[in-house]
PDB file of C-alpha atoms in Angstrom:
ATOM      1  CA  MET W   3       0.000   0.000   0.000  1.00 42.00           C
ATOM      2  CA  SER W   4       1.240   3.491  -0.819  1.00 56.00           C
ATOM      3  CA  SER W   5       2.033   6.098   1.798  1.00 83.00           C
ATOM      4  CA  THR W   6      -0.840   8.566   2.094  1.00 90.00           C
ATOM      5  CA  PHE W   7      -0.800  12.319   2.538  1.00 94.00           C
ATOM      6  CA  GLN W   8      -2.487  13.393   5.770  1.00 94.00           C
ATOM      7  CA  PRO W   9      -3.884  16.948   5.659  1.00 96.00           C
ATOM      8  CA  GLN W  10      -3.283  18.742   8.943  1.00 96.00           C
ATOM      9  CA  GLU W  11      -4.051  22.418   8.490  1.00 98.00           C
ATOM     10  CA  GLN W  12      -5.461  24.985   6.103  1.00 98.00           C
ATOM     11  CA  THR W  13      -5.005  28.753   6.133  1.00 98.00           C
ATOM     12  CA  PHE W  14      -6.806  31.476   4.204  1.00 98.00           C
ATOM     13  CA  VAL W  15      -4.783  34.671   3.790  1.00 98.00           C
ATOM     14  CA  LEU W  16      -6.345  38.055   3.021  1.00 97.00           C
ATOM     15  CA  VAL W  17      -4.020  40.921   2.071  1.00 96.00           C
ATOM     16  CA  PRO W  18      -5.508  44.427   2.447  1.00 95.00           C
ATOM     17  CA  SER W  19      -4.657  47.174   0.001  1.00 92.00           C
ATOM     18  CA  SER W  20      -1.234  48.654   0.773  1.00 88.00           C
ATOM     19  CA  ASP W  21      -2.672  52.161   0.868  1.00 87.00           C
ATOM     20  CA  GLN W  22      -5.345  51.096   3.380  1.00 86.00           C
ATOM     21  CA  PRO W  23      -3.590  48.866   5.946  1.00 87.00           C
ATOM     22  CA  LEU W  24      -5.736  47.137   8.541  1.00 92.00           C
ATOM     23  CA  ASN W  25      -5.710  48.241  12.166  1.00 94.00           C
ATOM     24  CA  PRO W  26      -5.427  44.864  13.957  1.00 95.00           C
ATOM     25  CA  ALA W  27      -7.169  46.288  17.023  1.00 94.00           C
ATOM     26  CA  ILE W  28     -10.550  46.135  15.301  1.00 94.00           C
ATOM     27  CA  VAL W  29     -10.292  42.339  15.008  1.00 95.00           C
ATOM     28  CA  ASN W  30     -11.146  41.632  18.628  1.00 95.00           C
ATOM     29  CA  GLU W  31     -13.327  38.929  20.109  1.00 95.00           C
ATOM     30  CA  GLU W  32     -16.344  41.214  20.508  1.00 96.00           C
ATOM     31  CA  PHE W  33     -16.204  42.397  16.900  1.00 96.00           C
ATOM     32  CA  CYS W  34     -15.950  38.845  15.577  1.00 96.00           C
ATOM     33  CA  ARG W  35     -18.774  37.636  17.785  1.00 96.00           C
ATOM     34  CA  TYR W  36     -21.287  40.452  17.302  1.00 96.00           C
ATOM     35  CA  SER W  37     -20.591  41.079  13.608  1.00 96.00           C
ATOM     36  CA  GLY W  38     -21.315  37.454  12.798  1.00 95.00           C
ATOM     37  CA  VAL W  39     -17.766  36.529  11.779  1.00 97.00           C
ATOM     38  CA  THR W  40     -17.731  33.804  14.439  1.00 97.00           C
ATOM     39  CA  PRO W  41     -20.775  32.036  15.915  1.00 96.00           C
ATOM     40  CA  MET W  42     -21.922  33.292  19.301  1.00 96.00           C
ATOM     41  CA  ASP W  43     -21.249  29.952  20.992  1.00 96.00           C
ATOM     42  CA  TRP W  44     -17.576  29.639  20.007  1.00 97.00           C
ATOM     43  CA  GLU W  45     -15.244  29.577  23.018  1.00 97.00           C
ATOM     44  CA  LEU W  46     -11.636  30.704  23.139  1.00 97.00           C
ATOM     45  CA  ALA W  47      -8.961  28.086  23.778  1.00 98.00           C
ATOM     46  CA  ARG W  48      -6.651  30.631  25.430  1.00 97.00           C
ATOM     47  CA  GLU W  49      -6.449  34.301  26.248  1.00 97.00           C
ATOM     48  CA  PRO W  50      -6.424  36.539  23.149  1.00 97.00           C
ATOM     49  CA  ILE W  51      -3.198  38.234  22.105  1.00 97.00           C
ATOM     50  CA  TYR W  52      -3.581  41.989  21.653  1.00 96.00           C
ATOM     51  CA  THR W  53      -0.614  44.107  20.539  1.00 96.00           C
ATOM     52  CA  PRO W  54      -0.447  47.183  18.276  1.00 93.00           C
ATOM     53  CA  GLN W  55       0.863  45.043  15.398  1.00 96.00           C
ATOM     54  CA  LEU W  56      -0.889  41.715  15.990  1.00 97.00           C
ATOM     55  CA  VAL W  57      -4.154  40.319  17.298  1.00 97.00           C
ATOM     56  CA  GLN W  58      -4.699  36.581  17.616  1.00 98.00           C
ATOM     57  CA  LEU W  59      -7.854  34.725  18.634  1.00 98.00           C
ATOM     58  CA  SER W  60      -7.596  30.945  19.093  1.00 98.00           C
ATOM     59  CA  TYR W  61     -10.773  28.905  19.495  1.00 98.00           C
ATOM     60  CA  GLN W  62     -11.381  25.488  21.012  1.00 97.00           C
ATOM     61  CA  ASN W  63     -12.435  23.994  17.670  1.00 96.00           C
ATOM     62  CA  GLY W  64      -8.962  24.479  16.181  1.00 97.00           C
ATOM     63  CA  VAL W  65      -9.634  27.755  14.351  1.00 98.00           C
ATOM     64  CA  THR W  66      -7.279  30.715  14.818  1.00 98.00           C
ATOM     65  CA  ILE W  67      -7.726  34.264  13.517  1.00 98.00           C
ATOM     66  CA  THR W  68      -4.527  36.317  13.228  1.00 98.00           C
ATOM     67  CA  ALA W  69      -4.664  39.973  12.197  1.00 97.00           C
ATOM     68  CA  GLN W  70      -1.690  42.129  11.226  1.00 97.00           C
ATOM     69  CA  PRO W  71      -1.617  45.438   9.325  1.00 95.00           C
ATOM     70  CA  ASN W  72      -0.674  43.705   6.069  1.00 95.00           C
ATOM     71  CA  ARG W  73      -2.618  40.446   6.317  1.00 96.00           C
ATOM     72  CA  ILE W  74      -5.399  38.526   8.042  1.00 98.00           C
ATOM     73  CA  LEU W  75      -5.056  34.767   8.481  1.00 98.00           C
ATOM     74  CA  PHE W  76      -7.812  32.242   9.148  1.00 98.00           C
ATOM     75  CA  THR W  77      -6.085  29.013  10.162  1.00 98.00           C
ATOM     76  CA  GLU W  78      -7.823  25.736  10.955  1.00 98.00           C
ATOM     77  CA  VAL W  79      -6.566  22.369  12.172  1.00 98.00           C
ATOM     78  CA  ILE W  80      -8.351  19.888   9.901  1.00 97.00           C
ATOM     79  CA  ALA W  81      -6.711  16.616  10.964  1.00 94.00           C
ATOM     80  CA  ASN W  82      -9.433  14.066  11.774  1.00 91.00           C
ATOM     81  CA  LYS W  83     -12.180  16.476  10.653  1.00 94.00           C
ATOM     82  CA  ALA W  84     -14.773  15.782   7.996  1.00 94.00           C
ATOM     83  CA  ALA W  85     -14.767  18.319   5.178  1.00 93.00           C
ATOM     84  CA  SER W  86     -18.323  19.265   6.134  1.00 94.00           C
ATOM     85  CA  ASP W  87     -16.976  20.461   9.498  1.00 95.00           C
ATOM     86  CA  TYR W  88     -14.375  22.853   8.060  1.00 97.00           C
ATOM     87  CA  ARG W  89     -15.043  26.442   9.171  1.00 97.00           C
ATOM     88  CA  ALA W  90     -12.127  28.676   8.113  1.00 98.00           C
ATOM     89  CA  ALA W  91     -13.460  29.468   4.637  1.00 97.00           C
ATOM     90  CA  GLN W  92     -16.781  30.582   6.074  1.00 97.00           C
ATOM     91  CA  LEU W  93     -14.968  32.855   8.541  1.00 97.00           C
ATOM     92  CA  ALA W  94     -13.007  34.509   5.740  1.00 97.00           C
ATOM     93  CA  ARG W  95     -16.254  35.073   3.842  1.00 97.00           C
ATOM     94  CA  GLN W  96     -18.029  36.529   6.876  1.00 97.00           C
ATOM     95  CA  PHE W  97     -15.056  38.765   7.649  1.00 97.00           C
ATOM     96  CA  VAL W  98     -14.937  40.560   4.304  1.00 96.00           C
ATOM     97  CA  GLN W  99     -18.714  40.911   4.319  1.00 96.00           C
ATOM     98  CA  ALA W 100     -18.586  42.466   7.793  1.00 96.00           C
ATOM     99  CA  LEU W 101     -16.069  45.079   6.557  1.00 95.00           C
ATOM    100  CA  PRO W 102     -17.480  46.210   3.196  1.00 94.00           C
ATOM    101  CA  ASN W 103     -14.995  49.090   2.827  1.00 94.00           C
ATOM    102  CA  LEU W 104     -11.940  46.892   3.371  1.00 94.00           C
ATOM    103  CA  LYS W 105     -10.203  46.542   0.006  1.00 95.00           C
ATOM    104  CA  ILE W 106      -8.529  43.161  -0.513  1.00 95.00           C
ATOM    105  CA  GLU W 107      -5.694  43.212  -3.051  1.00 95.00           C
ATOM    106  CA  ALA W 108      -4.489  39.596  -2.745  1.00 95.00           C
ATOM    107  CA  PHE W 109      -5.814  36.269  -1.517  1.00 96.00           C
ATOM    108  CA  GLY W 110      -4.129  32.953  -0.773  1.00 97.00           C
ATOM    109  CA  PHE W 111      -5.025  29.450   0.359  1.00 98.00           C
ATOM    110  CA  ASN W 112      -2.356  27.416   2.159  1.00 98.00           C
ATOM    111  CA  PRO W 113      -2.885  23.683   2.799  1.00 98.00           C
ATOM    112  CA  LEU W 114      -0.377  21.804   4.958  1.00 98.00           C
ATOM    113  CA  GLY W 115       0.114  18.140   5.760  1.00 97.00           C
ATOM    114  CA  HIS W 116       2.581  15.308   5.962  1.00 96.00           C
ATOM    115  CA  ALA W 117       3.281  11.730   4.927  1.00 94.00           C
ATOM    116  CA  GLN W 118       5.224   9.134   6.844  1.00 91.00           C
ATOM    117  CA  ILE W 119       7.688   7.545   4.443  1.00 89.00           C
ATOM    118  CA  ASP W 120       9.446   5.264   6.918  1.00 83.00           C
ATOM    119  CA  ASP W 121      10.183   5.099  10.618  1.00 80.00           C
ATOM    120  CA  THR W 122      13.861   5.990  10.201  1.00 82.00           C
ATOM    121  CA  GLU W 123      15.379   9.400   9.611  1.00 85.00           C
ATOM    122  CA  GLU W 124      17.762   8.049   6.972  1.00 85.00           C
ATOM    123  CA  ALA W 125      15.006   6.528   4.832  1.00 85.00           C
ATOM    124  CA  THR W 126      12.936   9.693   5.099  1.00 87.00           C
ATOM    125  CA  ARG W 127      15.889  11.846   4.084  1.00 86.00           C
ATOM    126  CA  ASN W 128      16.623   9.487   1.193  1.00 87.00           C
ATOM    127  CA  TYR W 129      13.143  10.134  -0.175  1.00 90.00           C
ATOM    128  CA  LEU W 130      14.186  13.743  -0.710  1.00 88.00           C
ATOM    129  CA  THR W 131      17.797  13.177  -1.732  1.00 85.00           C
ATOM    130  CA  GLN W 132      17.483   9.952  -3.755  1.00 85.00           C
ATOM    131  CA  THR W 133      13.886   9.898  -5.031  1.00 87.00           C
ATOM    132  CA  LEU W 134      12.989  13.545  -5.629  1.00 89.00           C
ATOM    133  CA  LEU W 135      16.572  14.610  -6.328  1.00 86.00           C
ATOM    134  CA  ALA W 136      19.091  12.850  -8.546  1.00 83.00           C
ATOM    135  CA  PRO W 137      21.944  11.305  -6.532  1.00 80.00           C
ATOM    136  CA  GLY W 138      25.324  12.938  -7.018  1.00 80.00           C
ATOM    137  CA  VAL W 139      28.651  13.723  -5.389  1.00 81.00           C
ATOM    138  CA  TRP W 140      27.370  17.225  -4.645  1.00 76.00           C
ATOM    139  CA  GLN W 141      25.343  15.674  -1.817  1.00 74.00           C
ATOM    140  CA  ASN W 142      28.444  14.254  -0.100  1.00 78.00           C
ATOM    141  CA  VAL W 143      29.870  17.464   1.329  1.00 81.00           C
ATOM    142  CA  GLY W 144      30.339  18.275   4.992  1.00 78.00           C
ATOM    143  CA  ASN W 145      30.464  16.263   8.192  1.00 76.00           C
ATOM    144  CA  THR W 146      26.770  15.352   8.408  1.00 73.00           C
ATOM    145  CA  PRO W 147      24.210  14.194   5.842  1.00 75.00           C
ATOM    146  CA  MET W 148      22.935  16.983   3.626  1.00 73.00           C
ATOM    147  CA  ARG W 149      19.471  18.273   4.484  1.00 79.00           C
ATOM    148  CA  SER W 150      17.222  19.472   1.687  1.00 82.00           C
ATOM    149  CA  ARG W 151      14.105  21.531   1.118  1.00 91.00           C
ATOM    150  CA  LEU W 152      12.462  21.633  -2.291  1.00 94.00           C
ATOM    151  CA  SER W 153      10.435  24.561  -3.626  1.00 96.00           C
ATOM    152  CA  LEU W 154       8.311  23.946  -6.714  1.00 97.00           C
ATOM    153  CA  THR W 155       5.996  26.280  -8.624  1.00 97.00           C
ATOM    154  CA  TYR W 156       3.068  25.170 -10.778  1.00 97.00           C
ATOM    155  CA  THR W 157       1.117  27.463 -13.077  1.00 96.00           C
ATOM    156  CA  LEU W 158      -2.535  26.428 -12.980  1.00 93.00           C
ATOM    157  CA  GLU W 159      -5.622  27.784 -14.668  1.00 90.00           C
ATOM    158  CA  GLN W 160      -6.891  29.269 -11.404  1.00 84.00           C
ATOM    159  CA  GLY W 161      -3.550  30.744 -10.328  1.00 89.00           C
ATOM    160  CA  GLN W 162      -0.124  29.758  -9.070  1.00 95.00           C
ATOM    161  CA  LEU W 163       0.617  26.879  -6.703  1.00 97.00           C
ATOM    162  CA  ASN W 164       3.842  27.028  -4.719  1.00 98.00           C
ATOM    163  CA  LEU W 165       4.793  23.728  -3.092  1.00 98.00           C
ATOM    164  CA  THR W 166       7.499  23.266  -0.466  1.00 98.00           C
ATOM    165  CA  ILE W 167       8.674  19.781   0.525  1.00 97.00           C
ATOM    166  CA  SER W 168      10.800  19.335   3.639  1.00 95.00           C
ATOM    167  CA  GLU W 169      11.632  17.074   6.576  1.00 92.00           C
ATOM    168  CA  ALA W 170      10.100  17.350  10.036  1.00 90.00           C
ATOM    169  CA  ASN W 171       9.571  15.233  13.142  1.00 88.00           C
ATOM    170  CA  LEU W 172       6.345  14.173  14.804  1.00 84.00           C
ATOM    171  CA  ARG W 173       6.250  13.934  18.560  1.00 82.00           C
ATOM    172  CA  GLY W 174       4.837  10.626  19.769  1.00 73.00           C
ATOM    173  CA  GLU W 175       4.383   9.021  23.144  1.00 72.00           C
ATOM    174  CA  ASN W 176       7.134   9.399  25.741  1.00 74.00           C
ATOM    175  CA  ASP W 177       8.594  12.321  23.764  1.00 77.00           C
ATOM    176  CA  SER W 178       9.706  10.050  20.944  1.00 80.00           C
ATOM    177  CA  PHE W 179      10.091  11.542  17.470  1.00 84.00           C
ATOM    178  CA  THR W 180       9.421  10.053  14.064  1.00 83.00           C
ATOM    179  CA  PRO W 181      10.527  11.689  10.793  1.00 89.00           C
ATOM    180  CA  VAL W 182       7.979  12.649   8.147  1.00 93.00           C
ATOM    181  CA  ILE W 183       7.896  14.565   4.901  1.00 95.00           C
ATOM    182  CA  VAL W 184       5.948  17.829   5.090  1.00 96.00           C
ATOM    183  CA  PHE W 185       4.110  19.163   2.043  1.00 98.00           C
ATOM    184  CA  SER W 186       3.229  22.852   2.351  1.00 98.00           C
ATOM    185  CA  GLY W 187       1.187  24.504  -0.380  1.00 98.00           C
ATOM    186  CA  ASN W 188       0.304  28.051  -1.301  1.00 98.00           C
ATOM    187  CA  PHE W 189      -2.385  28.773  -3.884  1.00 97.00           C
ATOM    188  CA  SER W 190      -1.919  32.403  -4.915  1.00 95.00           C
ATOM    189  CA  TYR W 191      -4.993  33.905  -6.584  1.00 92.00           C
ATOM    190  CA  SER W 192      -5.370  37.159  -8.465  1.00 87.00           C
ATOM    191  CA  VAL W 193      -7.912  39.644  -7.118  1.00 92.00           C
ATOM    192  CA  GLU W 194      -9.341  41.932  -9.774  1.00 92.00           C
ATOM    193  CA  GLY W 195     -11.178  45.232  -9.461  1.00 93.00           C
ATOM    194  CA  GLU W 196     -10.676  48.880  -8.608  1.00 92.00           C
ATOM    195  CA  SER W 197     -13.216  49.335  -5.829  1.00 94.00           C
ATOM    196  CA  ALA W 198     -13.458  47.508  -2.511  1.00 94.00           C
ATOM    197  CA  GLU W 199     -16.743  45.979  -3.661  1.00 95.00           C
ATOM    198  CA  ALA W 200     -15.267  44.638  -6.909  1.00 96.00           C
ATOM    199  CA  CYS W 201     -12.208  43.243  -5.132  1.00 95.00           C
ATOM    200  CA  ARG W 202     -14.404  41.573  -2.531  1.00 95.00           C
ATOM    201  CA  ALA W 203     -16.529  39.933  -5.228  1.00 96.00           C
ATOM    202  CA  SER W 204     -13.385  38.683  -6.992  1.00 95.00           C
ATOM    203  CA  MET W 205     -11.912  37.352  -3.754  1.00 95.00           C
ATOM    204  CA  LEU W 206     -15.148  35.561  -2.811  1.00 96.00           C
ATOM    205  CA  GLN W 207     -15.242  33.938  -6.234  1.00 94.00           C
ATOM    206  CA  GLN W 208     -11.748  32.564  -5.654  1.00 93.00           C
ATOM    207  CA  LEU W 209     -12.698  31.469  -2.146  1.00 95.00           C
ATOM    208  CA  GLU W 210     -15.358  29.193  -3.619  1.00 94.00           C
ATOM    209  CA  ARG W 211     -12.539  27.244  -5.295  1.00 92.00           C
ATOM    210  CA  SER W 212     -10.784  26.349  -2.057  1.00 93.00           C
ATOM    211  CA  SER W 213     -12.524  23.022  -1.488  1.00 94.00           C
ATOM    212  CA  ALA W 214     -11.737  21.849  -5.023  1.00 96.00           C
ATOM    213  CA  ASP W 215      -8.178  23.152  -4.727  1.00 96.00           C
ATOM    214  CA  LEU W 216      -7.664  21.235  -1.478  1.00 97.00           C
ATOM    215  CA  ASP W 217      -8.831  18.073  -3.244  1.00 97.00           C
ATOM    216  CA  PHE W 218      -6.460  18.877  -6.122  1.00 97.00           C
ATOM    217  CA  PHE W 219      -3.578  19.367  -3.683  1.00 98.00           C
ATOM    218  CA  ILE W 220      -4.240  16.072  -1.903  1.00 97.00           C
ATOM    219  CA  GLY W 221      -4.472  14.270  -5.242  1.00 96.00           C
ATOM    220  CA  LEU W 222      -1.244  15.872  -6.476  1.00 97.00           C
ATOM    221  CA  ILE W 223       0.700  14.683  -3.442  1.00 96.00           C
ATOM    222  CA  ASN W 224      -0.771  11.181  -3.357  1.00 95.00           C
ATOM    223  CA  GLU W 225      -0.674  10.484  -7.090  1.00 94.00           C
ATOM    224  CA  LYS W 226       2.484  12.294  -8.204  1.00 94.00           C
ATOM    225  CA  PHE W 227       4.742  12.102  -5.146  1.00 94.00           C
ATOM    226  CA  LEU W 228       3.668   9.164  -2.965  1.00 93.00           C
ATOM    227  CA  ALA W 229       2.144   6.549  -5.268  1.00 86.00           C
ATOM    228  CA  THR W 230       5.219   4.299  -5.183  1.00 75.00           C
ATOM    229  CA  VAL W 231       6.200   4.884  -1.543  1.00 70.00           C
ATOM    230  CA  THR W 232       5.474   2.095   0.951  1.00 55.00           C
ATOM    231  CA  ALA W 233       3.282   3.276   3.792  1.00 50.00           C
ATOM    232  CA  ALA W 234       4.417   3.387   7.408  1.00 48.00           C
ATOM    233  CA  PRO W 235       2.069   3.350  10.436  1.00 47.00           C
ATOM    234  CA  ALA W 236       0.138   6.549  11.158  1.00 46.00           C
ATOM    235  CA  LEU W 237       1.353   8.804  13.960  1.00 46.00           C
ATOM    236  CA  LEU W 238       0.005  11.579  16.108  1.00 42.00           C
ATOM    237  CA  PRO W 239       0.185  14.845  14.099  1.00 47.00           C
ATOM    238  CA  VAL W 240       2.351  16.942  16.429  1.00 46.00           C
ATOM    239  CA  PHE W 241       5.245  18.750  14.743  1.00 45.00           C
ATOM    240  CA  ALA W 242       8.482  19.193  16.640  1.00 41.00           C
TER     241      ALA W 242
END
């Protein structure tokens, strides 16, 4: 059986117009609750972070809202969740609708997950250095095995997909660690329009693609990168 990509997280990134930066202070718990961005019954997982340059609200259901002057992030832990239970896309939609004069100039969707190639660090590293890269003497330099990180760019009909492939460790029981390969994606969409209303409509149209693009991303990893890799046992998804 082939190793399988395990989605762990998705993030929606909104970039305000550079000439109208966002004041993070407006993205507080009360605003999100009473404007309808978040449901009234959502509970915080920890105390909010409020600074002049950053506001962060983390909820018990695995959703985090992070606001900075140049971007707003809606991040959601999706490991072991059904797609019907995903909430981050709806939050991004509610947010731009709650701020009709906020002009969005760029929008991104970032899926993240991992695959366990083997239970040894050497075999996992070899997937990068021997399978994805061509072996060569250039790898045999230094006193320790070379570590690698691959960055790939795909031009798609709906926009650009940037894919980063790297090594990481998962923390298991008794503080043990098991190596995995991390696949981090960034779908970069164009937002068209001159007015805030036109940009919002363009961004919302791209947002509707996110579910299909997540499916595309999962298929890309499983079918093009992992189809011939022997699966190892699943582990708890905690990155070191």
